[in-house]
CSV table of C-alpha atoms in Angstrom, one decimal:
chain,number,residue,atom,x,y,z
A,1,UNK,CA,316.9,199.7,20.0
A,2,UNK,CA,313.3,197.7,19.9
A,3,UNK,CA,311.4,198.0,23.3
A,4,UNK,CA,308.3,195.7,24.1
A,5,UNK,CA,305.4,197.7,25.5
A,6,UNK,CA,301.3,197.2,26.2
A,7,UNK,CA,300.2,200.4,24.2
A,8,UNK,CA,296.5,201.6,23.9
A,9,UNK,CA,294.8,200.5,20.5
A,10,UNK,CA,293.3,203.8,20.1
A,11,UNK,CA,297.0,205.7,20.2
A,12,UNK,CA,297.9,203.5,17.5
A,13,UNK,CA,297.1,204.3,13.4
A,14,UNK,CA,297.8,202.3,10.2
A,15,UNK,CA,298.5,203.4,6.5
A,16,UNK,CA,296.7,200.3,5.3
A,17,UNK,CA,293.1,200.5,4.5
A,18,UNK,CA,291.0,198.5,6.9
A,19,UNK,CA,288.9,197.3,3.7
A,20,UNK,CA,291.9,195.4,2.3
A,21,UNK,CA,290.9,192.6,4.8
A,22,UNK,CA,288.0,190.3,5.0
A,23,UNK,CA,285.7,191.3,8.0
A,24,UNK,CA,285.0,187.5,8.7
A,25,UNK,CA,288.6,187.3,9.4
A,26,UNK,CA,289.1,189.9,11.5
A,27,UNK,CA,286.3,188.9,13.2
A,28,UNK,CA,287.7,185.4,14.0
A,29,UNK,CA,291.1,186.7,15.1
A,30,UNK,CA,289.2,189.1,17.6
A,31,UNK,CA,287.4,186.2,19.0
A,32,UNK,CA,290.8,184.6,19.8
A,33,UNK,CA,292.3,187.7,21.3
A,34,UNK,CA,289.6,188.2,23.6
A,35,UNK,CA,289.5,184.7,24.4
A,36,UNK,CA,293.6,184.2,24.9
A,37,UNK,CA,293.5,187.2,26.8
A,38,UNK,CA,296.0,189.2,24.5
A,39,UNK,CA,297.4,189.2,20.9
A,40,UNK,CA,300.3,186.5,20.5
A,41,UNK,CA,302.1,188.3,17.6
A,42,UNK,CA,303.1,191.8,18.8
A,43,UNK,CA,302.6,194.7,16.5
A,44,UNK,CA,305.7,196.5,15.1
A,45,UNK,CA,305.1,200.2,15.4
A,46,UNK,CA,307.2,203.4,15.3
A,47,UNK,CA,306.7,206.5,17.4
A,48,UNK,CA,304.9,209.6,15.4
A,49,UNK,CA,304.3,211.8,18.2
A,50,UNK,CA,303.5,212.0,22.1
A,51,UNK,CA,302.0,208.9,22.4
A,52,UNK,CA,301.2,208.3,19.0
A,53,UNK,CA,302.1,205.3,16.9
A,54,UNK,CA,301.9,203.9,13.5
A,55,UNK,CA,302.0,200.1,12.3
A,56,UNK,CA,305.1,199.1,10.6
A,57,UNK,CA,304.3,195.5,10.2
A,58,UNK,CA,301.1,193.7,11.3
A,59,UNK,CA,298.4,195.7,9.7
A,60,UNK,CA,295.9,192.5,10.2
A,61,UNK,CA,296.5,192.1,13.7
A,62,UNK,CA,295.9,195.6,14.3
A,63,UNK,CA,292.5,195.9,12.6
A,64,UNK,CA,292.1,192.4,14.6
A,65,UNK,CA,293.0,194.0,18.1
A,66,UNK,CA,290.8,196.9,16.8
A,67,UNK,CA,287.7,194.8,16.2
A,68,UNK,CA,288.4,193.1,19.8
A,69,UNK,CA,288.4,196.4,21.3
A,70,UNK,CA,284.5,197.4,20.0
A,71,UNK,CA,283.4,194.1,21.2
A,72,UNK,CA,284.8,194.5,24.6
A,73,UNK,CA,286.3,197.8,25.8
A,74,UNK,CA,287.9,196.2,28.9
A,75,UNK,CA,289.5,193.4,27.6
A,76,UNK,CA,290.6,194.7,24.0
A,77,UNK,CA,291.4,198.4,25.2
A,78,UNK,CA,295.5,197.4,25.3
A,79,UNK,CA,297.9,195.5,22.7
A,80,UNK,CA,301.2,194.3,22.8
A,81,UNK,CA,303.8,195.9,20.6
A,82,UNK,CA,307.1,196.1,19.7
A,83,UNK,CA,308.5,200.2,19.2
A,84,UNK,CA,311.3,200.4,16.9
A,85,UNK,CA,313.1,203.7,17.0
A,86,UNK,CA,314.0,205.8,14.0
A,87,UNK,CA,317.5,204.9,13.6
A,88,UNK,CA,316.6,201.1,13.6
A,89,UNK,CA,313.8,201.3,11.0
A,90,UNK,CA,315.7,200.3,8.0
A,91,UNK,CA,317.1,197.3,9.8
A,92,UNK,CA,314.0,196.1,11.1
A,93,UNK,CA,312.1,196.4,7.8
A,94,UNK,CA,314.7,194.4,6.4
A,95,UNK,CA,314.7,191.8,8.9
A,96,UNK,CA,310.8,191.8,8.7
A,97,UNK,CA,311.0,191.5,4.6
A,98,UNK,CA,313.3,188.5,5.4
A,99,UNK,CA,311.1,186.4,8.0
A,100,UNK,CA,308.3,187.0,5.7
A,101,UNK,CA,310.2,185.1,3.0
A,102,UNK,CA,310.8,181.9,5.3
A,103,UNK,CA,308.6,179.2,6.5
A,104,UNK,CA,308.8,179.1,10.1
A,105,UNK,CA,306.5,176.1,10.8
A,106,UNK,CA,309.2,173.6,10.6
A,107,UNK,CA,307.7,171.7,8.0
A,108,UNK,CA,310.0,169.8,5.5
A,109,UNK,CA,310.0,171.2,2.0
A,110,UNK,CA,308.5,169.0,-0.6
A,111,UNK,CA,309.8,169.6,-4.2
A,112,UNK,CA,306.8,167.1,-5.3
A,113,UNK,CA,304.3,170.3,-4.5
A,114,UNK,CA,306.6,172.6,-6.2
A,115,UNK,CA,306.8,170.2,-9.4
A,116,UNK,CA,303.1,169.8,-9.4
A,117,UNK,CA,302.3,173.4,-9.6
A,118,UNK,CA,304.9,173.8,-12.0
A,119,UNK,CA,303.1,171.1,-14.3
A,120,UNK,CA,299.6,172.9,-13.5
A,121,UNK,CA,301.3,176.1,-14.7
A,122,UNK,CA,302.3,174.5,-17.9
A,123,UNK,CA,299.3,172.9,-18.7
A,124,UNK,CA,297.4,176.2,-18.6
A,125,UNK,CA,299.5,177.4,-20.8
A,126,UNK,CA,299.3,174.9,-22.9
A,127,UNK,CA,295.7,175.2,-23.2
A,128,UNK,CA,296.1,178.7,-23.7
A,129,UNK,CA,298.3,178.6,-27.1
A,130,UNK,CA,296.0,175.6,-28.3
A,131,UNK,CA,293.2,178.3,-28.0
A,132,UNK,CA,295.0,180.8,-29.8
A,133,UNK,CA,295.8,178.4,-32.5
A,134,UNK,CA,292.4,177.2,-32.9
A,135,UNK,CA,291.4,180.9,-33.4
A,136,UNK,CA,294.1,181.8,-35.7
A,137,UNK,CA,293.2,178.5,-37.9
A,138,UNK,CA,289.5,179.7,-38.1
A,139,UNK,CA,289.9,183.4,-38.9
A,140,UNK,CA,292.7,181.9,-41.8
A,141,UNK,CA,290.3,179.5,-43.3
A,142,UNK,CA,287.3,182.3,-43.2
A,143,UNK,CA,290.1,184.7,-44.9
A,144,UNK,CA,290.5,182.0,-47.8
A,145,UNK,CA,286.8,181.6,-48.3
A,146,UNK,CA,286.2,185.3,-48.7
A,147,UNK,CA,289.5,185.7,-51.2
A,148,UNK,CA,288.3,182.4,-53.4
A,149,UNK,CA,284.8,184.3,-53.4
A,150,UNK,CA,285.9,187.7,-54.7
A,151,UNK,CA,288.4,185.6,-57.6
A,152,UNK,CA,285.2,183.7,-58.4
A,153,UNK,CA,283.2,187.2,-58.7
A,154,UNK,CA,286.5,188.5,-60.7
A,155,UNK,CA,286.4,185.7,-63.2
A,156,UNK,CA,282.6,185.9,-63.5
A,157,UNK,CA,283.4,189.8,-65.1
A,158,UNK,CA,286.2,188.6,-67.2
A,159,UNK,CA,285.1,187.7,-70.9
A,160,UNK,CA,286.1,184.5,-72.1
A,161,UNK,CA,289.0,184.1,-74.7
A,162,UNK,CA,286.4,183.2,-77.4
A,163,UNK,CA,284.4,186.2,-76.4
A,164,UNK,CA,287.1,188.7,-76.8
A,165,UNK,CA,288.2,187.6,-79.9
A,166,UNK,CA,285.4,187.4,-82.1
A,167,UNK,CA,282.7,189.9,-80.5
A,168,UNK,CA,280.5,190.0,-83.8
A,169,UNK,CA,280.2,186.4,-83.4
A,170,UNK,CA,278.4,187.2,-80.2
A,171,UNK,CA,275.8,189.4,-81.6
A,172,UNK,CA,275.1,187.0,-84.4
A,173,UNK,CA,274.7,184.1,-82.2
A,174,UNK,CA,273.5,184.9,-78.8
A,175,UNK,CA,269.6,185.6,-78.1
A,176,UNK,CA,268.3,188.7,-76.3
A,177,UNK,CA,268.8,187.2,-72.4
A,178,UNK,CA,272.2,185.8,-72.9
A,179,UNK,CA,273.5,188.9,-74.9
A,180,UNK,CA,271.9,191.3,-72.2
A,181,UNK,CA,273.9,189.3,-69.5
A,182,UNK,CA,277.2,189.7,-71.7
A,183,UNK,CA,276.6,193.1,-72.0
A,184,UNK,CA,276.3,193.7,-68.4
A,185,UNK,CA,279.5,191.6,-67.6
A,186,UNK,CA,281.3,194.0,-69.7
A,187,UNK,CA,279.9,196.7,-67.8
A,188,UNK,CA,278.2,198.4,-70.9
A,189,UNK,CA,275.0,200.7,-69.7
A,190,UNK,CA,271.6,200.2,-70.7
A,191,UNK,CA,272.5,196.5,-71.6
A,192,UNK,CA,268.8,195.2,-71.4
A,193,UNK,CA,268.0,198.2,-74.1
A,194,UNK,CA,270.8,197.4,-76.2
A,195,UNK,CA,270.4,193.9,-76.2
A,196,UNK,CA,266.6,194.3,-77.2
A,197,UNK,CA,267.6,196.8,-79.7
A,198,UNK,CA,269.9,194.1,-81.5
A,199,UNK,CA,267.2,191.7,-81.4
A,200,UNK,CA,264.8,194.2,-83.0
A,201,UNK,CA,267.0,195.1,-85.8
A,202,UNK,CA,267.3,191.2,-86.4
A,203,UNK,CA,263.6,190.7,-86.9
A,204,UNK,CA,263.5,193.9,-89.1
A,205,UNK,CA,266.2,192.6,-91.5
A,206,UNK,CA,265.3,189.4,-91.4
A,207,UNK,CA,262.3,188.2,-90.0
A,208,UNK,CA,262.2,184.6,-91.5
A,209,UNK,CA,265.4,183.7,-90.1
A,210,UNK,CA,265.2,185.7,-86.8
A,211,UNK,CA,264.7,182.6,-84.9
A,212,UNK,CA,267.4,180.7,-86.1
A,213,UNK,CA,270.5,182.3,-84.1
A,214,UNK,CA,273.3,180.2,-86.0
A,215,UNK,CA,272.4,182.3,-89.0
A,216,UNK,CA,271.1,185.5,-87.9
A,217,UNK,CA,273.0,188.8,-87.6
A,218,UNK,CA,272.5,192.6,-88.0
A,219,UNK,CA,271.7,192.5,-91.3
A,220,UNK,CA,274.4,190.6,-92.3
A,221,UNK,CA,274.5,186.9,-93.6
A,222,UNK,CA,277.7,184.5,-93.9
A,223,UNK,CA,275.3,182.2,-96.5
A,224,UNK,CA,273.4,183.6,-99.1
A,225,UNK,CA,270.1,184.8,-98.6
A,226,UNK,CA,267.2,181.9,-99.2
A,227,UNK,CA,265.6,182.3,-102.7
A,228,UNK,CA,262.3,181.8,-103.7
A,229,UNK,CA,261.4,179.1,-106.2
A,230,UNK,CA,258.4,179.7,-108.5
A,231,UNK,CA,256.7,176.6,-109.7
A,232,UNK,CA,256.3,176.5,-113.6
A,233,UNK,CA,253.0,176.4,-114.6
A,234,UNK,CA,251.2,173.1,-116.0
A,235,UNK,CA,250.6,172.7,-119.5
A,236,UNK,CA,246.8,171.9,-120.1
A,237,UNK,CA,246.3,169.5,-122.5
A,238,UNK,CA,242.9,168.9,-123.9
A,239,UNK,CA,241.8,165.5,-125.3
A,240,UNK,CA,239.4,165.2,-128.2
């Protein structure tokens, strides 16, 4: 059974914190309560003890009534409320939930508004998907560039086919700097010192042809070494 009473605001409590509501909104409704002489929407409360009650529905209205009492004790001391019994509490809660899901203003339902809201949500979803796609595309391009760079580095470390098939030709044809680079790419330790030693050996063995890379080697020549041509002495003829 539901009964309508005027109860003391001080005898009512709420399990919802006051901080859940904006003080400015509570202030506005409190002034309206004092101006109209009471609250138009009664609180729904249940009894918890002797002249003690707890709010079941209308927590915002309750804190507005508390604020009205703080501003004017004589005018806001009492608040109208519907007191439900423990037997009817479940039914009352279901009725409250049903009423909250219905627009009681009597305004006609406009499907266009619902369609507009749906279009806005779809547009927002489309923007989010496009942003995620662009981020994925950018990451893919960066990863591809990184892989291409690594492949180029590996290609520089792999000797060419001609270099692998005839390593002796490298020793006979490259100068010191080029030979040092090739040895470094082949991961040979002390490449610079080794290249210098090879260059020095070329000079010691064949100092005349040391500056001709197409014919020099480590003490080996594909062509015959140059021969010295001596000039025959001139015959002297005397005239009488």
